[in-house]
PDB file of C-alpha atoms in Angstrom:
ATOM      1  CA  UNK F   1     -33.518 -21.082  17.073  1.00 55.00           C
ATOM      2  CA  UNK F   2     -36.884 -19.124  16.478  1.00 61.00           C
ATOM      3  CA  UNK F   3     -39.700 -21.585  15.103  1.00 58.00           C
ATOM      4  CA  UNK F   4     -41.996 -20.039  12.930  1.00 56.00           C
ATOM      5  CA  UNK F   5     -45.379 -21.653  12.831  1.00 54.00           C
ATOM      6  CA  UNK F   6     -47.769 -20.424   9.766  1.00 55.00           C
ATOM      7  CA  UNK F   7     -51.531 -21.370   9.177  1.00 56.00           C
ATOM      8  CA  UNK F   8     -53.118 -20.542   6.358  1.00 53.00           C
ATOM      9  CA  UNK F   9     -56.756 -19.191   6.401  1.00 52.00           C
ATOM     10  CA  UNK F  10     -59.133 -21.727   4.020  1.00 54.00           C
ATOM     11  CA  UNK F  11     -59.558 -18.330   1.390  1.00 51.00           C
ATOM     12  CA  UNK F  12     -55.889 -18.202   0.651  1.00 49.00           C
ATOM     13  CA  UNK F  13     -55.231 -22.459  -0.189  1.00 51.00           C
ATOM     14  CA  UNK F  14     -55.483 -21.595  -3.481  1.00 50.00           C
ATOM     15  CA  UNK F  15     -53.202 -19.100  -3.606  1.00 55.00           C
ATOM     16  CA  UNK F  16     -49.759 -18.802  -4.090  1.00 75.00           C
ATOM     17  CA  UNK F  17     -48.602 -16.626  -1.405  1.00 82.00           C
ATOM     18  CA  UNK F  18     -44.870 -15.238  -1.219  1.00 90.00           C
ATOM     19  CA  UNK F  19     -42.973 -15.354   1.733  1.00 93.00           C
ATOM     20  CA  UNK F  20     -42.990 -12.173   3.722  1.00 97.00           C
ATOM     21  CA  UNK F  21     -40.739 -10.338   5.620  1.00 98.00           C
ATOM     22  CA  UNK F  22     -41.805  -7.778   7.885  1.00 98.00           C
ATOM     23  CA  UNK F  23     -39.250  -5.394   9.877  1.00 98.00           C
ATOM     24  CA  UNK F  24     -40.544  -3.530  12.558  1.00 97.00           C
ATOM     25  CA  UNK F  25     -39.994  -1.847  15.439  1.00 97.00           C
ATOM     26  CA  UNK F  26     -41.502  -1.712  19.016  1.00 97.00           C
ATOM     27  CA  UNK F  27     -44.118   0.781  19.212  1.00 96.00           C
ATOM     28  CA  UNK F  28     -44.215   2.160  15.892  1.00 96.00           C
ATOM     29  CA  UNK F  29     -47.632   3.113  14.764  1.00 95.00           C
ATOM     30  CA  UNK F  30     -47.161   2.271  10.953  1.00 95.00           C
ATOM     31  CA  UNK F  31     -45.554  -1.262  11.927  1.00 96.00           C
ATOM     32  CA  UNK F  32     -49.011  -2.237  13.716  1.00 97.00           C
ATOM     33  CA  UNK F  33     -50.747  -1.171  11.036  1.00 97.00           C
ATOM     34  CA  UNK F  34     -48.821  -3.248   8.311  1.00 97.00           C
ATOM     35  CA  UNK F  35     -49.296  -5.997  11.102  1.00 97.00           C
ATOM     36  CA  UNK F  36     -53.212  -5.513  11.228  1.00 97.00           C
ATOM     37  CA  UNK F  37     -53.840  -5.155   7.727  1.00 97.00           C
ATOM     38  CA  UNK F  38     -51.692  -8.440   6.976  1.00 97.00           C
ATOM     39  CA  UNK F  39     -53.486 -10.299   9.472  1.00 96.00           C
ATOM     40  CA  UNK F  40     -56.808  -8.796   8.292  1.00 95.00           C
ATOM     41  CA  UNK F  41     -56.531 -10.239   5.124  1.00 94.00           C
ATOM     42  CA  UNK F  42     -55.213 -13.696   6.575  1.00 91.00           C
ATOM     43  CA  UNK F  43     -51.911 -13.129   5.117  1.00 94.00           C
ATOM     44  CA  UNK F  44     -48.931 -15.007   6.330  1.00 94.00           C
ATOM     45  CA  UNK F  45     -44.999 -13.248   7.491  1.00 96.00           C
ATOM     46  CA  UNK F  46     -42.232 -12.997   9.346  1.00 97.00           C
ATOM     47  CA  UNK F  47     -42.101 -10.513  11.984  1.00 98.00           C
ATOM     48  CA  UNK F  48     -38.727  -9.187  12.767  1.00 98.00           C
ATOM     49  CA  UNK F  49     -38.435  -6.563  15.245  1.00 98.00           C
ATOM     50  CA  UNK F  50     -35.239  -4.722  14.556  1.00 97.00           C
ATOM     51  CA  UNK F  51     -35.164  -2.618  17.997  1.00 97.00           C
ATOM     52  CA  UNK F  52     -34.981  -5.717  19.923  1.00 96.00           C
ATOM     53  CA  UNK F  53     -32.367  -7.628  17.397  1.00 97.00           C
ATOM     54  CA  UNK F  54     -29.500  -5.617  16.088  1.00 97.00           C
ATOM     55  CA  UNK F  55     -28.770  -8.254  13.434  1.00 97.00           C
ATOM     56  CA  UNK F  56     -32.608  -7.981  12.191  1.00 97.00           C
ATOM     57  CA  UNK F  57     -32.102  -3.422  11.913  1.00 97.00           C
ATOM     58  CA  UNK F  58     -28.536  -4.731   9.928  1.00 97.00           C
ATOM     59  CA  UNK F  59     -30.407  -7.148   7.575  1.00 97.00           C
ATOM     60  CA  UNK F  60     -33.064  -4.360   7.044  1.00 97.00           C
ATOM     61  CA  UNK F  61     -30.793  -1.486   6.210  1.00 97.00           C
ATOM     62  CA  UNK F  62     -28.800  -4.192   4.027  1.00 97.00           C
ATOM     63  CA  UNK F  63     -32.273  -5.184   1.763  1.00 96.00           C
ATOM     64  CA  UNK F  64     -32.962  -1.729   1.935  1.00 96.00           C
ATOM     65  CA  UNK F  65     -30.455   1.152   2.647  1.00 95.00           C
ATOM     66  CA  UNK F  66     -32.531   2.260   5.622  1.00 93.00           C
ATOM     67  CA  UNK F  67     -34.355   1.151   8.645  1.00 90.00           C
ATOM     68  CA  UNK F  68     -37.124   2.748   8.968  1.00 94.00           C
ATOM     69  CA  UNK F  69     -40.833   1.196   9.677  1.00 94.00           C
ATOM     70  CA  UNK F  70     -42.212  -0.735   8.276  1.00 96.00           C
ATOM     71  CA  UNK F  71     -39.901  -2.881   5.665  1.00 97.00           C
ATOM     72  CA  UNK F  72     -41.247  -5.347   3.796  1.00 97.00           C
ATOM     73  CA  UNK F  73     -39.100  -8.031   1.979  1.00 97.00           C
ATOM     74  CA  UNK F  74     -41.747 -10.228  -0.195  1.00 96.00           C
ATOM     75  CA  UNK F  75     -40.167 -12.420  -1.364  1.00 93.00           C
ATOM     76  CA  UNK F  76     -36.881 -10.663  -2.866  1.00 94.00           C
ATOM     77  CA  UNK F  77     -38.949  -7.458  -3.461  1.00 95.00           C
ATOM     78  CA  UNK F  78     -38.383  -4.372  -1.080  1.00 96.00           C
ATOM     79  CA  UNK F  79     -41.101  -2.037  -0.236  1.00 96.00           C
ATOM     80  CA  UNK F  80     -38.889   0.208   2.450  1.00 95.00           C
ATOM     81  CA  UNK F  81     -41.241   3.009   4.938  1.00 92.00           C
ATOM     82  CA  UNK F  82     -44.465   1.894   3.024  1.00 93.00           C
ATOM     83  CA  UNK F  83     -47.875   1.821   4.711  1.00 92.00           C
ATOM     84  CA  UNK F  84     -51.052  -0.444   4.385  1.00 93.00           C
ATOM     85  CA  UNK F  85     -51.838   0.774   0.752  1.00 95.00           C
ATOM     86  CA  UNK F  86     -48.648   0.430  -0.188  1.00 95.00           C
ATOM     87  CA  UNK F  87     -48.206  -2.819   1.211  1.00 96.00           C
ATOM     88  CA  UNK F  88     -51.876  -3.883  -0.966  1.00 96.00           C
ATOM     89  CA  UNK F  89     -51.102  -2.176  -3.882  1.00 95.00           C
ATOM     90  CA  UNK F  90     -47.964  -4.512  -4.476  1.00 94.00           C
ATOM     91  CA  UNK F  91     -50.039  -7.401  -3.698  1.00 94.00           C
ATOM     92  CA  UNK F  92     -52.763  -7.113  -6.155  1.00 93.00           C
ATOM     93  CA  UNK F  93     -50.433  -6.347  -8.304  1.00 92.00           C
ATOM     94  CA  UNK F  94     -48.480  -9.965  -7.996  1.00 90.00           C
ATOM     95  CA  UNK F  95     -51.776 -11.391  -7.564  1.00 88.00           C
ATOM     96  CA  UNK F  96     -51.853 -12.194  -3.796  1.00 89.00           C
ATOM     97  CA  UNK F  97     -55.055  -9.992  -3.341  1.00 88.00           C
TER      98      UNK F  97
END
């Protein structure tokens, strides 16, 4: 059983934020990036690496027909291979940022 312990940063109490799903994979450039830029703006996921969990890269290419780096799942909604502005353009756009 993986725990997953979240704290939220005092900015983002009022906010509803979505629960976040975050496939990666070890070593991949863009996947550190979507990593920094979530934890940059205090932003709360899930990381699930799917080269060290087979039933993680299954999940992923389920959600999302591929399994490529990163894969977001927020909250029902799939941003597949997308990068940081990507990843706050949807956001903003729900109202997280």
């Amino acid at each position: 059983m993986i725990q997953v312990y979240i704290v939220l940063h005092p900015t983002l109490l009022h906010m509803k934020i979505p629960h976040i799903i975050l496939y990666t994979k070890t070593g991949c450039h863009w996947g550190a990036q979507a990593i920094l830029f979530l934890d940059e703006k205090h932003i709360p996921f899930e990381e699930r690496n799917m080269t060290e969990n087979d039933a993680y890269r299954r999940e992923a290419i389920e959600k999302s027909g591929q399994w490529k780096c990163p894969t977001l799942d927020i909250a029902g909604h799939i941003l597949a291979d997308s990068d940081a502005k990507q990843i706050e353009s949807y956001l903003v756009s729900i109202g997280v940022l």
